[in-house]
Structures are given as C-alpha cells and as structure tokens.
Amino acid sequence: EAAKTSKILDNYCTILGLSPNHSNSLLCFEYGKGSIAVDNCNISNIDRQKTEAYTNVTLSPMRFVHVQSQVFTLVEYLTEGVLGAIAKSLASSATQAAIEMNQIETVGEKVFIIKASGFDFVLPQAAYTPDHFFLHVGNMAVRFKALPTPGEGVADVVLDDVIMKCNREESIIENPIRMMIDVK
C-alpha cells in the first residue's frame, strides 16, 4: 500500500486486495492425495478411479490496481538485495522441482483447478487523477489434468463476463466477452 502522504489517490493505494464490499480471504486452497482423499473430494467431472491427486484453488473477488511507480518499486524490492537472492533461489528450486515432477511417470492423473470470480483490473491514466481504464472478469476457471505419461496433459480455460469500460461507466465493448480454450 502506498503512503497516504503521496500524490496517489486513495482508490489506487492498494495494489492487490479484495474487491470492495468483500471480506473473505484472498484464496481457499485444498489438496488431496490418494484414493480416500479423491473419493471424498467435492470436485465434479473427474475420473475417481484414475485420479491420484488433486489441487483445488478458489480465488475471492480481487482488485488489482496498476500504478506503474508502485509496481516497479515492488518488482525492484522483490528482485534486488537479500529478498531478490532468496526469490531467485526459490524460483530456481521450484523450476527444477517442476521439471523433475514432470519427468516422473505416475500411476494416476493429477487434477489442478483454479476458480476465480470477480477479478477487477484498474489502470489509472495517472496516479493522481480519477481517469482510468477498468477491466472486469466475472468468472475464470482453469482446469489442468496431468496425465501419467511424463509431459502429457490436458487444459481447459474459461473466461466469462469480461467487460471493459472507463471511469465514466462508458463501455468499451458492446457485449461481454466469453472465451473458452482447450489445450490437448
């Protein structure tokens, strides 16, 4: 969050947070491994006989404000100094673990699901003016299924109720966008 003494409008001070009027946590995370966990999960459209593990992430309605100076300051903080060295080490370890995990032949499928509703992206013309571009994604669903053979998987992405407008509530697109992408 930006300092209250800066020229940034109060509406733009928080880079990432819950959408206004929402008091949930930013995300809910569920992970299960093994036949008992898979049999008792409440995920639809999975083959419970073939699935060995699942991850289910639900993101609460969020608001992201892109004020370039704030974002650059955050990026510099994350990439420089001690924190940058730690982040680089973690990223390298995570990348290596992902490569190794992808090369291991598994017995069953692994299902990864990410759901989000109400993601708002605000791009101010300047940090001190109320003029801004607004992008709203009503619903997003990502489903990835890692198959037992290394390197194989299936993904589905659905974006629904995507609208764009300016701060004067003038729509930039006539009808909301709905997009479905399947990758096999």
Coordinates of N, CA and C in Angstrom, one line a residue, residues 13-182:
C13 N -4.3 3.3 -3.8 CA -3.2 3.0 -2.8 C -2.9 1.5 -2.7
T14 N -3.9 0.6 -2.7 CA -3.7 -0.8 -2.6 C -3.5 -1.5 -3.9
I15 N -2.4 -2.1 -4.1 CA -2.1 -2.7 -5.4 C -3.0 -4.0 -5.6
L16 N -3.0 -4.8 -4.7 CA -3.8 -6.1 -4.8 C -4.6 -6.3 -3.5
G17 N -5.9 -6.5 -3.6 CA -6.7 -6.7 -2.4 C -8.0 -7.3 -2.8
L18 N -8.8 -7.5 -1.8 CA -10.2 -7.9 -2.1 C -11.0 -6.8 -2.8
S19 N -11.9 -7.2 -3.6 CA -12.8 -6.2 -4.2 C -13.6 -5.5 -3.1
P20 N -14.0 -4.3 -3.4 CA -14.8 -3.6 -2.4 C -16.0 -4.4 -2.0
N21 N -16.3 -4.3 -0.7 CA -17.5 -5.0 -0.1 C -17.4 -6.5 0.0
H22 N -16.1 -7.0 0.0 CA -15.9 -8.4 0.2 C -15.0 -8.6 1.4
S23 N -15.3 -9.5 2.2 CA -14.5 -9.7 3.5 C -14.0 -11.1 3.6
N24 N -13.9 -11.8 2.5 CA -13.3 -13.2 2.6 C -11.8 -13.1 2.5
S25 N -11.2 -14.3 2.6 CA -9.7 -14.4 2.4 C -9.5 -14.3 0.9
L26 N -8.2 -14.0 0.6 CA -7.9 -13.9 -0.9 C -8.1 -15.2 -1.6
L27 N -7.8 -16.3 -0.9 CA -7.9 -17.6 -1.6 C -8.2 -18.7 -0.6
C28 N -8.8 -19.8 -1.1 CA -9.0 -21.0 -0.4 C -8.3 -22.1 -1.2
F29 N -7.6 -23.0 -0.5 CA -6.7 -24.0 -1.1 C -7.1 -25.4 -0.5
E30 N -7.2 -26.3 -1.4 CA -7.5 -27.7 -1.0 C -6.6 -28.6 -1.8
Y31 N -6.0 -29.6 -1.1 CA -5.1 -30.5 -1.7 C -5.4 -31.9 -1.2
G32 N -5.5 -32.9 -2.1 CA -5.7 -34.2 -1.6 C -4.9 -35.2 -2.4
K33 N -4.4 -36.3 -1.8 CA -3.7 -37.3 -2.5 C -4.1 -38.7 -2.0
G34 N -4.3 -39.6 -2.9 CA -4.7 -41.0 -2.5 C -6.1 -41.2 -2.8
S35 N -6.5 -42.4 -2.8 CA -7.9 -42.8 -3.2 C -8.9 -42.3 -2.2
I36 N -8.6 -42.3 -0.9 CA -9.6 -41.9 0.1 C -9.8 -40.4 -0.1
A37 N -8.8 -39.6 -0.2 CA -9.0 -38.2 -0.4 C -9.7 -37.9 -1.7
V38 N -9.4 -38.5 -2.8 CA -10.0 -38.3 -4.1 C -11.5 -38.7 -4.0
D39 N -11.8 -39.8 -3.4 CA -13.2 -40.3 -3.3 C -14.0 -39.3 -2.5
N40 N -13.4 -38.6 -1.5 CA -14.2 -37.7 -0.6 C -14.1 -36.2 -1.1
C41 N -13.4 -35.9 -2.1 CA -13.4 -34.5 -2.6 C -14.7 -34.2 -3.3
N42 N -15.1 -32.9 -3.3 CA -16.3 -32.5 -4.0 C -16.0 -31.8 -5.3
I43 N -15.1 -32.4 -6.1 CA -14.8 -31.9 -7.4 C -15.6 -32.7 -8.4
S44 N -16.3 -32.0 -9.3 CA -17.1 -32.8 -10.3 C -16.2 -33.1 -11.6
N45 N -16.7 -34.0 -12.3 CA -16.1 -34.3 -13.6 C -14.7 -34.8 -13.6
I46 N -14.3 -35.6 -12.6 CA -13.0 -36.3 -12.6 C -13.3 -37.8 -12.5
D47 N -12.4 -38.5 -13.1 CA -12.5 -40.0 -13.0 C -11.8 -40.4 -11.8
R48 N -12.6 -40.7 -10.8 CA -12.0 -41.0 -9.4 C -11.2 -42.3 -9.4
Q49 N -11.4 -43.2 -10.4 CA -10.6 -44.4 -10.5 C -9.2 -44.1 -11.0
K50 N -9.0 -43.1 -11.9 CA -7.7 -42.8 -12.5 C -7.0 -41.6 -11.8
T51 N -7.7 -40.8 -11.0 CA -7.1 -39.7 -10.3 C -6.4 -40.1 -9.0
E52 N -5.1 -39.7 -8.9 CA -4.3 -40.0 -7.7 C -4.2 -38.8 -6.8
A53 N -4.3 -37.5 -7.3 CA -4.2 -36.3 -6.5 C -4.9 -35.2 -7.1
Y54 N -5.3 -34.2 -6.3 CA -5.9 -33.0 -6.8 C -5.5 -31.8 -6.0
T55 N -5.6 -30.7 -6.7 CA -5.4 -29.4 -6.0 C -6.6 -28.5 -6.5
N56 N -7.3 -27.9 -5.6 CA -8.4 -27.0 -5.9 C -8.2 -25.7 -5.2
V57 N -8.1 -24.6 -6.0 CA -7.8 -23.3 -5.5 C -9.0 -22.4 -5.9
T58 N -9.6 -21.7 -5.0 CA -10.6 -20.7 -5.2 C -10.2 -19.3 -4.8
L59 N -10.1 -18.4 -5.8 CA -9.7 -17.1 -5.5 C -11.0 -16.2 -5.3
S60 N -10.9 -15.4 -4.2 CA -12.0 -14.5 -3.9 C -12.0 -13.3 -4.9
P61 N -13.1 -12.6 -5.0 CA -13.1 -11.4 -5.9 C -12.0 -10.4 -5.5
M62 N -11.2 -10.1 -6.5 CA -10.0 -9.3 -6.2 C -10.0 -8.0 -7.1
R63 N -9.2 -7.1 -6.6 CA -9.0 -5.8 -7.4 C -7.5 -5.6 -7.4
F64 N -7.0 -5.4 -8.7 CA -5.6 -5.1 -8.9 C -5.5 -3.7 -9.5
V65 N -4.7 -2.9 -8.9 CA -4.5 -1.5 -9.4 C -3.1 -1.4 -9.9
H66 N -2.9 -1.0 -11.2 CA -1.6 -0.9 -11.8 C -1.2 0.5 -11.9
V67 N -0.5 1.0 -10.8 CA 0.1 2.3 -10.8 C 1.6 2.0 -11.1
Q68 N 2.1 2.4 -12.2 CA 3.4 1.9 -12.6 C 4.5 2.1 -11.6
S69 N 4.6 3.3 -10.9 CA 5.6 3.5 -9.9 C 5.5 2.5 -8.8
Q70 N 4.3 2.2 -8.3 CA 4.1 1.2 -7.3 C 4.6 -0.1 -7.7
V71 N 4.2 -0.6 -8.9 CA 4.5 -1.9 -9.4 C 6.0 -2.0 -9.6
F72 N 6.7 -1.0 -10.2 CA 8.1 -1.0 -10.3 C 8.9 -1.1 -9.0
T73 N 8.4 -0.3 -8.0 CA 9.0 -0.4 -6.7 C 8.9 -1.7 -6.1
L74 N 7.8 -2.4 -6.2 CA 7.6 -3.7 -5.7 C 8.5 -4.7 -6.4
V75 N 8.5 -4.6 -7.7 CA 9.3 -5.5 -8.5 C 10.8 -5.4 -8.1
E76 N 11.3 -4.1 -8.0 CA 12.7 -3.9 -7.6 C 12.9 -4.4 -6.2
Y77 N 12.0 -4.3 -5.3 CA 12.2 -4.8 -4.0 C 12.3 -6.3 -4.0
L78 N 11.5 -7.0 -4.9 CA 11.5 -8.4 -4.9 C 12.7 -9.0 -5.7
T79 N 13.3 -8.2 -6.6 CA 14.4 -8.8 -7.4 C 15.8 -8.3 -7.0
E80 N 15.9 -7.3 -6.1 CA 17.2 -6.8 -5.7 C 17.5 -7.2 -4.2
G81 N 18.7 -7.2 -3.8 CA 19.1 -7.4 -2.5 C 18.9 -8.8 -2.0
V82 N 18.8 -8.9 -0.6 CA 18.6 -10.2 0.0 C 17.3 -10.9 -0.4
L83 N 16.2 -10.2 -0.4 CA 15.0 -10.8 -0.8 C 15.0 -11.3 -2.3
G84 N 15.7 -10.6 -3.1 CA 15.9 -11.0 -4.5 C 16.7 -12.3 -4.6
A85 N 17.8 -12.4 -3.8 CA 18.6 -13.6 -3.8 C 17.7 -14.8 -3.4
I86 N 17.0 -14.6 -2.3 CA 16.1 -15.7 -1.8 C 15.1 -16.0 -2.9
A87 N 14.4 -15.0 -3.5 CA 13.4 -15.3 -4.5 C 14.0 -16.1 -5.7
K88 N 15.2 -15.7 -6.1 CA 15.9 -16.3 -7.2 C 16.2 -17.8 -6.9
S89 N 16.7 -18.0 -5.7 CA 17.0 -19.4 -5.2 C 15.7 -20.2 -5.2
L90 N 14.6 -19.6 -4.6 CA 13.4 -20.4 -4.6 C 12.8 -20.7 -6.0
A91 N 12.9 -19.7 -6.9 CA 12.4 -19.9 -8.2 C 13.2 -21.0 -8.9
S92 N 14.5 -21.0 -8.7 CA 15.3 -22.0 -9.4 C 15.0 -23.4 -8.8
S93 N 14.8 -23.5 -7.5 CA 14.4 -24.7 -6.9 C 13.1 -25.2 -7.3
A94 N 12.1 -24.3 -7.4 CA 10.8 -24.6 -7.8 C 10.8 -25.1 -9.3
T95 N 11.6 -24.4 -10.1 CA 11.6 -24.8 -11.5 C 12.2 -26.2 -11.7
Q96 N 13.3 -26.4 -11.0 CA 13.9 -27.8 -11.0 C 12.9 -28.8 -10.5
A97 N 12.2 -28.5 -9.4 CA 11.2 -29.5 -8.9 C 10.1 -29.8 -9.9
A98 N 9.7 -28.7 -10.6 CA 8.6 -28.9 -11.6 C 9.1 -29.7 -12.8
I99 N 10.3 -29.5 -13.2 CA 10.9 -30.3 -14.3 C 11.0 -31.7 -13.9
E100 N 11.5 -32.0 -12.7 CA 11.6 -33.3 -12.2 C 10.3 -34.0 -12.0
M101 N 9.3 -33.3 -11.5 CA 8.0 -33.8 -11.3 C 7.3 -34.2 -12.7
N102 N 7.6 -33.3 -13.7 CA 7.0 -33.6 -15.0 C 7.6 -34.8 -15.7
Q103 N 8.8 -35.2 -15.3 CA 9.5 -36.3 -15.9 C 9.2 -37.6 -15.2
I104 N 8.6 -37.6 -14.0 CA 8.3 -38.8 -13.3 C 7.0 -39.4 -13.8
E105 N 7.1 -40.7 -14.1 CA 5.9 -41.4 -14.6 C 5.1 -41.7 -13.3
T106 N 3.8 -41.3 -13.3 CA 3.0 -41.6 -12.2 C 1.9 -42.6 -12.5
V107 N 1.3 -43.1 -11.4 CA 0.3 -44.2 -11.6 C -1.0 -43.6 -12.1
G108 N -1.4 -42.4 -11.6 CA -2.7 -41.9 -12.0 C -2.6 -40.4 -12.4
E109 N -3.7 -39.9 -12.7 CA -3.8 -38.5 -13.1 C -3.8 -37.5 -11.9
K110 N -3.3 -36.3 -12.2 CA -3.3 -35.3 -11.2 C -4.2 -34.1 -11.8
V111 N -5.1 -33.6 -11.0 CA -6.0 -32.6 -11.4 C -5.7 -31.3 -10.7
F112 N -5.6 -30.2 -11.4 CA -5.4 -28.9 -10.8 C -6.5 -28.0 -11.3
I113 N -7.2 -27.3 -10.3 CA -8.3 -26.5 -10.7 C -8.1 -25.1 -10.0
I114 N -8.3 -24.1 -10.8 CA -8.2 -22.7 -10.2 C -9.5 -22.0 -10.7
K115 N -10.3 -21.5 -9.7 CA -11.5 -20.8 -10.0 C -11.4 -19.4 -9.4
A116 N -11.9 -18.4 -10.1 CA -11.9 -17.0 -9.6 C -13.2 -16.4 -10.1
S117 N -13.7 -15.5 -9.2 CA -14.9 -14.8 -9.7 C -14.7 -13.3 -9.3
G118 N -15.0 -12.5 -10.2 CA -14.9 -11.0 -9.9 C -13.5 -10.5 -9.8
F119 N -12.7 -10.6 -10.9 CA -11.4 -10.0 -10.9 C -11.4 -8.7 -11.6
D120 N -11.1 -7.6 -10.9 CA -11.1 -6.3 -11.5 C -9.7 -5.8 -11.6
F121 N -9.4 -5.3 -12.8 CA -8.1 -4.7 -13.1 C -8.3 -3.2 -13.4
V122 N -7.6 -2.3 -12.7 CA -7.8 -0.9 -12.8 C -6.4 -0.3 -13.3
L123 N -6.5 0.4 -14.4 CA -5.3 1.1 -14.9 C -5.5 2.6 -15.0
P124 N -5.0 3.3 -14.0 CA -5.2 4.7 -13.9 C -4.4 5.4 -15.1
Q125 N -5.0 6.5 -15.6 CA -4.3 7.3 -16.5 C -3.0 7.9 -15.8
A126 N -3.2 8.4 -14.6 CA -2.1 8.8 -13.8 C -2.5 8.6 -12.3
A127 N -1.6 8.5 -11.4 CA -1.8 8.1 -10.0 C -2.7 9.1 -9.3
Y128 N -2.7 10.4 -9.8 CA -3.3 11.5 -9.1 C -4.7 11.9 -9.8
T129 N -5.1 11.2 -10.8 CA -6.4 11.5 -11.5 C -7.4 10.4 -11.4
P130 N -8.6 10.7 -11.3 CA -9.6 9.6 -11.3 C -9.9 8.9 -12.6
D131 N -9.3 9.4 -13.7 CA -9.5 8.8 -15.0 C -8.7 7.5 -15.1
H132 N -9.5 6.4 -15.5 CA -8.9 5.1 -15.5 C -9.6 4.2 -16.5
F133 N -8.9 3.1 -16.9 CA -9.4 2.0 -17.7 C -9.8 0.9 -16.7
F134 N -10.9 0.2 -16.9 CA -11.4 -0.8 -16.0 C -11.7 -2.1 -16.8
L135 N -11.1 -3.2 -16.4 CA -11.4 -4.5 -17.0 C -11.9 -5.4 -15.9
H136 N -13.0 -6.0 -16.1 CA -13.7 -6.9 -15.2 C -13.8 -8.3 -15.8
V137 N -13.3 -9.3 -15.1 CA -13.6 -10.7 -15.5 C -14.5 -11.3 -14.4
G138 N -15.8 -11.6 -14.9 CA -16.8 -12.1 -14.0 C -16.4 -13.5 -13.4
N139 N -16.0 -14.4 -14.3 CA -15.6 -15.7 -13.8 C -14.4 -16.2 -14.7
M140 N -13.6 -16.9 -14.0 CA -12.5 -17.6 -14.6 C -12.3 -19.0 -14.1
A141 N -12.1 -20.0 -14.9 CA -11.9 -21.3 -14.5 C -10.8 -22.0 -15.3
V142 N -9.8 -22.5 -14.6 CA -8.7 -23.2 -15.3 C -8.7 -24.6 -14.7
R143 N -8.6 -25.5 -15.6 CA -8.6 -26.9 -15.2 C -7.4 -27.6 -16.0
F144 N -6.5 -28.2 -15.2 CA -5.3 -28.8 -15.9 C -5.3 -30.2 -15.3
K145 N -5.2 -31.2 -16.2 CA -5.1 -32.6 -15.8 C -3.7 -33.1 -16.3
A146 N -2.8 -33.5 -15.4 CA -1.5 -34.0 -15.7 C -1.8 -35.6 -15.9
L147 N -1.4 -36.1 -17.1 CA -1.6 -37.5 -17.4 C -0.4 -38.3 -16.9
P148 N -0.6 -39.6 -16.7 CA 0.5 -40.4 -16.1 C 1.8 -40.4 -17.0
T149 N 1.7 -40.3 -18.3 CA 2.9 -40.2 -19.1 C 3.6 -38.9 -19.0
P150 N 4.9 -38.8 -18.7 CA 5.6 -37.6 -18.5 C 5.4 -36.6 -19.7
G151 N 5.1 -35.4 -19.3 CA 4.9 -34.3 -20.3 C 3.6 -34.2 -21.0
E152 N 2.7 -35.1 -20.6 CA 1.3 -35.1 -21.2 C 0.3 -34.5 -20.3
G153 N -0.6 -33.8 -20.8 CA -1.7 -33.2 -20.0 C -2.8 -32.5 -20.9
V154 N -3.9 -32.1 -20.2 CA -5.0 -31.5 -20.9 C -5.4 -30.3 -20.1
A155 N -5.6 -29.2 -20.7 CA -6.0 -28.0 -20.0 C -7.3 -27.3 -20.7
D156 N -8.1 -26.8 -19.8 CA -9.3 -26.0 -20.2 C -9.3 -24.7 -19.5
V157 N -9.5 -23.6 -20.2 CA -9.6 -22.3 -19.6 C -10.9 -21.6 -20.1
V158 N -11.7 -21.1 -19.1 CA -12.9 -20.4 -19.5 C -12.9 -19.0 -18.8
L159 N -13.1 -18.0 -19.6 CA -13.3 -16.6 -19.1 C -14.7 -16.2 -19.5
D160 N -15.4 -15.7 -18.5 CA -16.8 -15.3 -18.7 C -17.1 -13.9 -18.2
D161 N -18.0 -13.2 -18.9 CA -18.4 -11.9 -18.4 C -17.3 -10.9 -18.3
V162 N -16.5 -10.8 -19.4 CA -15.4 -9.9 -19.5 C -15.9 -8.6 -20.0
I163 N -15.8 -7.5 -19.2 CA -16.2 -6.2 -19.7 C -15.1 -5.2 -19.5
M164 N -15.1 -4.2 -20.4 CA -14.1 -3.1 -20.3 C -14.9 -1.8 -20.4
K165 N -14.5 -0.9 -19.5 CA -15.1 0.5 -19.5 C -14.1 1.5 -18.9
C166 N -14.5 2.7 -19.0 CA -13.7 3.8 -18.4 C -14.4 4.2 -17.1
N167 N -13.7 5.1 -16.4 CA -14.3 5.6 -15.1 C -15.6 6.3 -15.3
R168 N -16.0 6.7 -16.4 CA -17.3 7.4 -16.6 C -18.4 6.4 -16.9
E169 N -18.1 5.1 -16.7 CA -19.0 4.0 -16.9 C -19.4 3.8 -18.4
E170 N -18.6 4.3 -19.3 CA -18.8 4.1 -20.7 C -18.2 2.8 -21.2
S171 N -18.9 1.9 -21.7 CA -18.4 0.6 -22.2 C -17.5 0.8 -23.4
I172 N -16.4 0.0 -23.4 CA -15.5 0.0 -24.5 C -15.9 -1.1 -25.4
I173 N -16.5 -2.1 -24.9 CA -17.1 -3.2 -25.8 C -18.6 -3.3 -25.6
E174 N -19.3 -3.7 -26.7 CA -20.7 -3.7 -26.7 C -21.3 -4.8 -25.8
N175 N -20.8 -6.0 -26.0 CA -21.3 -7.2 -25.2 C -20.2 -7.8 -24.5
P176 N -20.5 -8.3 -23.3 CA -19.4 -9.0 -22.5 C -18.8 -10.2 -23.3
I177 N -17.5 -10.4 -23.1 CA -16.8 -11.4 -23.8 C -16.8 -12.7 -23.0
R178 N -17.0 -13.8 -23.7 CA -16.9 -15.2 -23.2 C -15.9 -15.9 -24.0
M179 N -14.9 -16.6 -23.4 CA -13.8 -17.2 -24.1 C -13.6 -18.6 -23.5
M180 N -13.5 -19.6 -24.4 CA -13.2 -21.0 -23.9 C -12.0 -21.5 -24.7
I181 N -11.0 -22.0 -24.0 CA -9.8 -22.5 -24.7 C -9.5 -23.9 -24.2
D182 N -9.4 -24.9 -25.1 CA -9.0 -26.2 -24.8 C -7.6 -26.5 -25.3

